[in-house]
PDB file of C-alpha atoms in Angstrom:
ATOM      1  CA  MET A   1     -57.698 -89.061   1.096  1.00 47.00           C
ATOM      2  CA  ALA A   2     -61.190 -87.566   0.685  1.00 46.00           C
ATOM      3  CA  GLU A   3     -62.228 -86.017  -2.608  1.00 50.00           C
ATOM      4  CA  LEU A   4     -60.596 -82.625  -3.053  1.00 54.00           C
ATOM      5  CA  ASN A   5     -63.898 -80.954  -3.954  1.00 59.00           C
ATOM      6  CA  SER A   6     -66.059 -82.266  -1.132  1.00 82.00           C
ATOM      7  CA  THR A   7     -67.463 -79.875   1.463  1.00 79.00           C
ATOM      8  CA  GLN A   8     -66.711 -82.399   4.216  1.00 78.00           C
ATOM      9  CA  TYR A   9     -63.060 -82.515   3.154  1.00 81.00           C
ATOM     10  CA  PHE A  10     -62.659 -78.734   3.254  1.00 86.00           C
ATOM     11  CA  ARG A  11     -64.344 -78.514   6.654  1.00 88.00           C
ATOM     12  CA  GLU A  12     -62.033 -81.170   8.042  1.00 88.00           C
ATOM     13  CA  GLU A  13     -58.990 -79.496   6.534  1.00 90.00           C
ATOM     14  CA  ARG A  14     -59.987 -76.119   7.970  1.00 92.00           C
ATOM     15  CA  ALA A  15     -60.553 -77.631  11.429  1.00 91.00           C
ATOM     16  CA  ASN A  16     -57.204 -79.439  11.242  1.00 90.00           C
ATOM     17  CA  ALA A  17     -55.399 -76.275  10.120  1.00 93.00           C
ATOM     18  CA  ILE A  18     -56.926 -74.256  12.972  1.00 95.00           C
ATOM     19  CA  THR A  19     -56.204 -76.803  15.697  1.00 93.00           C
ATOM     20  CA  HIS A  20     -52.680 -77.445  14.444  1.00 95.00           C
ATOM     21  CA  GLY A  21     -52.139 -73.689  14.169  1.00 95.00           C
ATOM     22  CA  LEU A  22     -52.945 -73.538  17.879  1.00 96.00           C
ATOM     23  CA  GLY A  23     -50.169 -76.099  18.353  1.00 95.00           C
ATOM     24  CA  ILE A  24     -47.731 -73.678  16.706  1.00 97.00           C
ATOM     25  CA  LEU A  25     -48.876 -70.975  19.097  1.00 97.00           C
ATOM     26  CA  MET A  26     -48.427 -73.301  22.087  1.00 95.00           C
ATOM     27  CA  GLY A  27     -44.911 -74.159  20.921  1.00 96.00           C
ATOM     28  CA  VAL A  28     -43.916 -70.558  20.261  1.00 97.00           C
ATOM     29  CA  LEU A  29     -45.286 -69.336  23.599  1.00 97.00           C
ATOM     30  CA  GLY A  30     -44.520 -72.413  25.681  1.00 96.00           C
ATOM     31  CA  THR A  31     -40.899 -72.995  24.706  1.00 96.00           C
ATOM     32  CA  PRO A  32     -39.559 -69.723  26.141  1.00 96.00           C
ATOM     33  CA  LEU A  33     -41.609 -70.380  29.287  1.00 95.00           C
ATOM     34  CA  LEU A  34     -40.071 -73.846  29.677  1.00 91.00           C
ATOM     35  CA  LEU A  35     -36.598 -72.414  29.166  1.00 92.00           C
ATOM     36  CA  TYR A  36     -37.218 -69.606  31.647  1.00 91.00           C
ATOM     37  CA  ARG A  37     -38.499 -72.016  34.296  1.00 88.00           C
ATOM     38  CA  SER A  38     -35.466 -74.269  33.825  1.00 87.00           C
ATOM     39  CA  MET A  39     -32.937 -71.445  34.298  1.00 83.00           C
ATOM     40  CA  GLY A  40     -30.659 -72.028  37.242  1.00 77.00           C
ATOM     41  CA  VAL A  41     -32.117 -75.412  38.165  1.00 76.00           C
ATOM     42  CA  ASP A  42     -30.518 -77.616  35.557  1.00 73.00           C
ATOM     43  CA  SER A  43     -27.466 -78.114  33.435  1.00 77.00           C
ATOM     44  CA  GLY A  44     -27.308 -76.527  30.030  1.00 83.00           C
ATOM     45  CA  TRP A  45     -28.064 -79.926  28.505  1.00 87.00           C
ATOM     46  CA  GLN A  46     -31.444 -80.089  30.158  1.00 88.00           C
ATOM     47  CA  SER A  47     -32.393 -76.671  28.808  1.00 91.00           C
ATOM     48  CA  PHE A  48     -31.100 -77.774  25.418  1.00 93.00           C
ATOM     49  CA  GLY A  49     -33.422 -80.795  25.627  1.00 94.00           C
ATOM     50  CA  LEU A  50     -36.366 -78.485  26.327  1.00 94.00           C
ATOM     51  CA  LEU A  51     -35.378 -76.316  23.361  1.00 96.00           C
ATOM     52  CA  ILE A  52     -35.287 -79.417  21.127  1.00 97.00           C
ATOM     53  CA  PHE A  53     -38.753 -80.368  22.362  1.00 96.00           C
ATOM     54  CA  GLY A  54     -40.148 -76.888  21.692  1.00 97.00           C
ATOM     55  CA  LEU A  55     -38.607 -76.669  18.232  1.00 97.00           C
ATOM     56  CA  SER A  56     -39.845 -80.141  17.308  1.00 98.00           C
ATOM     57  CA  MET A  57     -43.359 -79.157  18.383  1.00 96.00           C
ATOM     58  CA  VAL A  58     -43.258 -76.018  16.233  1.00 98.00           C
ATOM     59  CA  VAL A  59     -41.857 -77.997  13.262  1.00 97.00           C
ATOM     60  CA  LEU A  60     -44.611 -80.610  13.482  1.00 97.00           C
ATOM     61  CA  TYR A  61     -47.480 -78.182  13.917  1.00 97.00           C
ATOM     62  CA  LEU A  62     -46.169 -75.782  11.271  1.00 97.00           C
ATOM     63  CA  SER A  63     -45.793 -78.543   8.683  1.00 97.00           C
ATOM     64  CA  SER A  64     -49.179 -79.969   9.658  1.00 96.00           C
ATOM     65  CA  THR A  65     -50.905 -76.581   9.507  1.00 97.00           C
ATOM     66  CA  LEU A  66     -49.432 -75.965   6.058  1.00 96.00           C
ATOM     67  CA  TYR A  67     -50.420 -79.452   4.914  1.00 95.00           C
ATOM     68  CA  HIS A  68     -54.022 -78.911   5.949  1.00 94.00           C
ATOM     69  CA  SER A  69     -54.108 -75.348   4.537  1.00 94.00           C
ATOM     70  CA  ILE A  70     -52.714 -75.990   1.052  1.00 93.00           C
ATOM     71  CA  HIS A  71     -54.952 -77.358  -1.674  1.00 88.00           C
ATOM     72  CA  ARG A  72     -52.642 -77.507  -4.697  1.00 90.00           C
ATOM     73  CA  PRO A  73     -51.993 -81.239  -5.245  1.00 89.00           C
ATOM     74  CA  ASP A  74     -48.248 -80.866  -5.941  1.00 89.00           C
ATOM     75  CA  TRP A  75     -47.670 -78.838  -2.751  1.00 94.00           C
ATOM     76  CA  LYS A  76     -50.156 -80.928  -0.793  1.00 92.00           C
ATOM     77  CA  LEU A  77     -48.017 -84.036  -1.290  1.00 92.00           C
ATOM     78  CA  ARG A  78     -44.838 -82.194  -0.250  1.00 94.00           C
ATOM     79  CA  MET A  79     -46.484 -80.878   2.884  1.00 95.00           C
ATOM     80  CA  ARG A  80     -47.958 -84.280   3.693  1.00 94.00           C
ATOM     81  CA  LYS A  81     -44.438 -85.716   3.623  1.00 95.00           C
ATOM     82  CA  ALA A  82     -43.247 -82.862   5.859  1.00 96.00           C
ATOM     83  CA  ASP A  83     -46.181 -83.497   8.203  1.00 95.00           C
ATOM     84  CA  HIS A  84     -45.287 -87.181   8.528  1.00 94.00           C
ATOM     85  CA  ILE A  85     -41.598 -86.354   9.013  1.00 96.00           C
ATOM     86  CA  GLY A  86     -42.621 -83.885  11.701  1.00 96.00           C
ATOM     87  CA  ILE A  87     -44.171 -86.764  13.652  1.00 94.00           C
ATOM     88  CA  TYR A  88     -40.766 -88.467  13.853  1.00 96.00           C
ATOM     89  CA  PHE A  89     -39.193 -85.216  15.029  1.00 97.00           C
ATOM     90  CA  LEU A  90     -41.828 -84.549  17.677  1.00 95.00           C
ATOM     91  CA  ILE A  91     -41.588 -88.054  19.101  1.00 95.00           C
ATOM     92  CA  ALA A  92     -37.795 -87.783  19.310  1.00 97.00           C
ATOM     93  CA  GLY A  93     -38.046 -84.209  20.563  1.00 97.00           C
ATOM     94  CA  THR A  94     -40.457 -85.237  23.303  1.00 94.00           C
ATOM     95  CA  HIS A  95     -38.098 -87.925  24.614  1.00 95.00           C
ATOM     96  CA  THR A  96     -34.991 -85.734  24.496  1.00 96.00           C
ATOM     97  CA  PRO A  97     -35.530 -83.592  27.617  1.00 94.00           C
ATOM     98  CA  PHE A  98     -36.452 -86.679  29.650  1.00 93.00           C
ATOM     99  CA  VAL A  99     -33.249 -88.382  28.568  1.00 95.00           C
ATOM    100  CA  PHE A 100     -31.200 -85.311  29.533  1.00 93.00           C
ATOM    101  CA  TYR A 101     -32.959 -85.053  32.892  1.00 90.00           C
ATOM    102  CA  TYR A 102     -33.190 -88.684  33.952  1.00 92.00           C
ATOM    103  CA  LEU A 103     -30.547 -90.779  32.198  1.00 93.00           C
ATOM    104  CA  GLU A 104     -26.784 -90.418  32.327  1.00 91.00           C
ATOM    105  CA  GLY A 105     -23.599 -91.300  30.498  1.00 94.00           C
ATOM    106  CA  ALA A 106     -23.554 -94.057  27.909  1.00 96.00           C
ATOM    107  CA  THR A 107     -27.199 -94.930  28.554  1.00 95.00           C
ATOM    108  CA  ALA A 108     -28.339 -91.413  27.666  1.00 96.00           C
ATOM    109  CA  ARG A 109     -25.985 -91.159  24.698  1.00 97.00           C
ATOM    110  CA  ASN A 110     -27.018 -94.541  23.243  1.00 97.00           C
ATOM    111  CA  TYR A 111     -30.700 -93.841  23.831  1.00 97.00           C
ATOM    112  CA  LEU A 112     -30.455 -90.541  21.951  1.00 98.00           C
ATOM    113  CA  LEU A 113     -28.411 -92.091  19.133  1.00 98.00           C
ATOM    114  CA  ILE A 114     -31.000 -94.825  18.622  1.00 97.00           C
ATOM    115  CA  LEU A 115     -33.945 -92.446  18.995  1.00 97.00           C
ATOM    116  CA  TRP A 116     -32.660 -89.785  16.597  1.00 98.00           C
ATOM    117  CA  GLY A 117     -31.299 -92.516  14.299  1.00 97.00           C
ATOM    118  CA  LEU A 118     -34.844 -93.875  14.002  1.00 96.00           C
ATOM    119  CA  ALA A 119     -36.105 -90.334  13.338  1.00 97.00           C
ATOM    120  CA  LEU A 120     -33.511 -89.985  10.560  1.00 97.00           C
ATOM    121  CA  LEU A 121     -34.438 -93.378   9.084  1.00 95.00           C
ATOM    122  CA  GLY A 122     -38.104 -92.409   9.225  1.00 95.00           C
ATOM    123  CA  THR A 123     -37.314 -89.118   7.496  1.00 96.00           C
ATOM    124  CA  LEU A 124     -35.423 -90.877   4.695  1.00 96.00           C
ATOM    125  CA  TYR A 125     -38.234 -93.405   4.381  1.00 95.00           C
ATOM    126  CA  LYS A 126     -40.813 -90.623   4.002  1.00 95.00           C
ATOM    127  CA  LEU A 127     -38.656 -88.695   1.526  1.00 95.00           C
ATOM    128  CA  PHE A 128     -37.907 -91.620  -0.772  1.00 95.00           C
ATOM    129  CA  LEU A 129     -40.568 -94.285  -0.168  1.00 92.00           C
ATOM    130  CA  PHE A 130     -43.594 -92.206   0.759  1.00 90.00           C
ATOM    131  CA  GLY A 131     -46.835 -94.123   0.345  1.00 85.00           C
ATOM    132  CA  ARG A 132     -45.142 -97.522   0.290  1.00 89.00           C
ATOM    133  CA  PHE A 133     -45.064 -99.853   3.293  1.00 85.00           C
ATOM    134  CA  GLU A 134     -47.281 -97.503   5.339  1.00 83.00           C
ATOM    135  CA  ARG A 135     -47.521-100.010   8.179  1.00 85.00           C
ATOM    136  CA  LEU A 136     -43.792 -99.505   8.629  1.00 85.00           C
ATOM    137  CA  SER A 137     -44.510 -95.891   9.602  1.00 86.00           C
ATOM    138  CA  VAL A 138     -46.878 -97.029  12.304  1.00 88.00           C
ATOM    139  CA  VAL A 139     -44.308 -99.515  13.619  1.00 90.00           C
ATOM    140  CA  PHE A 140     -41.601 -96.807  13.697  1.00 89.00           C
ATOM    141  CA  TYR A 141     -43.911 -94.344  15.447  1.00 90.00           C
ATOM    142  CA  LEU A 142     -44.895 -96.885  18.093  1.00 91.00           C
ATOM    143  CA  ILE A 143     -41.354 -98.160  18.702  1.00 93.00           C
ATOM    144  CA  MET A 144     -40.069 -94.616  19.072  1.00 93.00           C
ATOM    145  CA  GLY A 145     -42.975 -93.606  21.271  1.00 91.00           C
ATOM    146  CA  TRP A 146     -42.640 -96.490  23.702  1.00 92.00           C
ATOM    147  CA  MET A 147     -38.890 -97.087  23.709  1.00 94.00           C
ATOM    148  CA  ALA A 148     -38.583 -95.405  27.121  1.00 92.00           C
ATOM    149  CA  VAL A 149     -40.488 -98.199  28.882  1.00 91.00           C
ATOM    150  CA  PRO A 150     -37.407-100.343  29.683  1.00 93.00           C
ATOM    151  CA  PHE A 151     -35.734 -97.260  31.173  1.00 92.00           C
ATOM    152  CA  LEU A 152     -38.635 -96.164  33.382  1.00 89.00           C
ATOM    153  CA  PRO A 153     -37.363 -97.902  36.541  1.00 89.00           C
ATOM    154  CA  GLN A 154     -34.092 -96.005  36.160  1.00 90.00           C
ATOM    155  CA  MET A 155     -35.930 -92.739  35.514  1.00 90.00           C
ATOM    156  CA  LEU A 156     -38.489 -93.125  38.310  1.00 87.00           C
ATOM    157  CA  ASP A 157     -35.841 -92.804  40.992  1.00 86.00           C
ATOM    158  CA  ARG A 158     -35.180 -89.230  39.884  1.00 87.00           C
ATOM    159  CA  MET A 159     -38.672 -88.093  38.847  1.00 86.00           C
ATOM    160  CA  ALA A 160     -40.882 -85.762  40.825  1.00 84.00           C
ATOM    161  CA  ASP A 161     -44.169 -87.143  42.109  1.00 83.00           C
ATOM    162  CA  GLY A 162     -46.837 -87.182  39.426  1.00 84.00           C
ATOM    163  CA  CYS A 163     -44.407 -87.089  36.514  1.00 85.00           C
ATOM    164  CA  ILE A 164     -44.920 -90.723  35.535  1.00 84.00           C
ATOM    165  CA  GLU A 165     -48.665 -90.181  35.226  1.00 87.00           C
ATOM    166  CA  TRP A 166     -48.057 -87.398  32.693  1.00 84.00           C
ATOM    167  CA  ILE A 167     -45.639 -89.597  30.771  1.00 85.00           C
ATOM    168  CA  VAL A 168     -48.229 -92.398  30.584  1.00 85.00           C
ATOM    169  CA  ILE A 169     -50.916 -89.920  29.480  1.00 88.00           C
ATOM    170  CA  GLY A 170     -48.544 -88.595  26.818  1.00 83.00           C
ATOM    171  CA  GLY A 171     -47.673 -92.096  25.625  1.00 85.00           C
ATOM    172  CA  LEU A 172     -51.327 -93.061  25.388  1.00 89.00           C
ATOM    173  CA  SER A 173     -52.061 -89.815  23.520  1.00 86.00           C
ATOM    174  CA  TYR A 174     -49.314 -90.541  20.984  1.00 81.00           C
ATOM    175  CA  THR A 175     -50.630 -94.076  20.605  1.00 87.00           C
ATOM    176  CA  ALA A 176     -54.177 -92.781  20.092  1.00 87.00           C
ATOM    177  CA  GLY A 177     -52.725 -90.534  17.390  1.00 79.00           C
ATOM    178  CA  VAL A 178     -51.905 -93.690  15.444  1.00 80.00           C
ATOM    179  CA  ILE A 179     -55.660 -94.181  15.012  1.00 80.00           C
ATOM    180  CA  PHE A 180     -55.900 -90.804  13.282  1.00 76.00           C
ATOM    181  CA  PHE A 181     -52.848 -91.606  11.177  1.00 72.00           C
ATOM    182  CA  VAL A 182     -54.183 -94.926   9.886  1.00 75.00           C
ATOM    183  CA  THR A 183     -57.717 -93.582   9.302  1.00 76.00           C
ATOM    184  CA  ASP A 184     -56.581 -90.345   7.617  1.00 64.00           C
ATOM    185  CA  HIS A 185     -58.416 -91.294   4.446  1.00 57.00           C
ATOM    186  CA  LYS A 186     -61.759 -91.728   6.231  1.00 54.00           C
ATOM    187  CA  PRO A 187     -64.040 -88.761   6.905  1.00 52.00           C
ATOM    188  CA  PHE A 188     -64.921 -87.952  10.505  1.00 48.00           C
TER     189      PHE A 188
END
């Protein structure tokens, strides 16, 4: 991490706090909109999946905004852990509505058990082994982010035109986020 007293560090932290604060706003405003638009056109499970996505987005961006806003070292470390845990939750939360919409039965159930099981393992890892085996975090993030690939043929049959393009863009965006994660200690 950059020196706590450097001007560059504080500028970066302020920019991160502002942009991640906008993520909170998007989650708070966007989640009710998603739920409203899904009313009457899906099962309750699909709306529940959208709610999980929205809540996971708010959790990530709230923890990240706090992490980048706090400068006390003891709280900074706590919020950094929460920020990293939030990544696991957002990845799992992003997959959840797709699973509810496009997979069924045992496939959907097993997918969600594995996905949220990995999020739980990642959470425990960050709580108790934070700072050790950091490459393991990257591996977990990437496995979770791309675990839908084997199920895409099954999902494509039920997806609206153009949906797959957005999924690929999202997957590439998450993967690009790994670059920011592994270079967090370098100034930009």
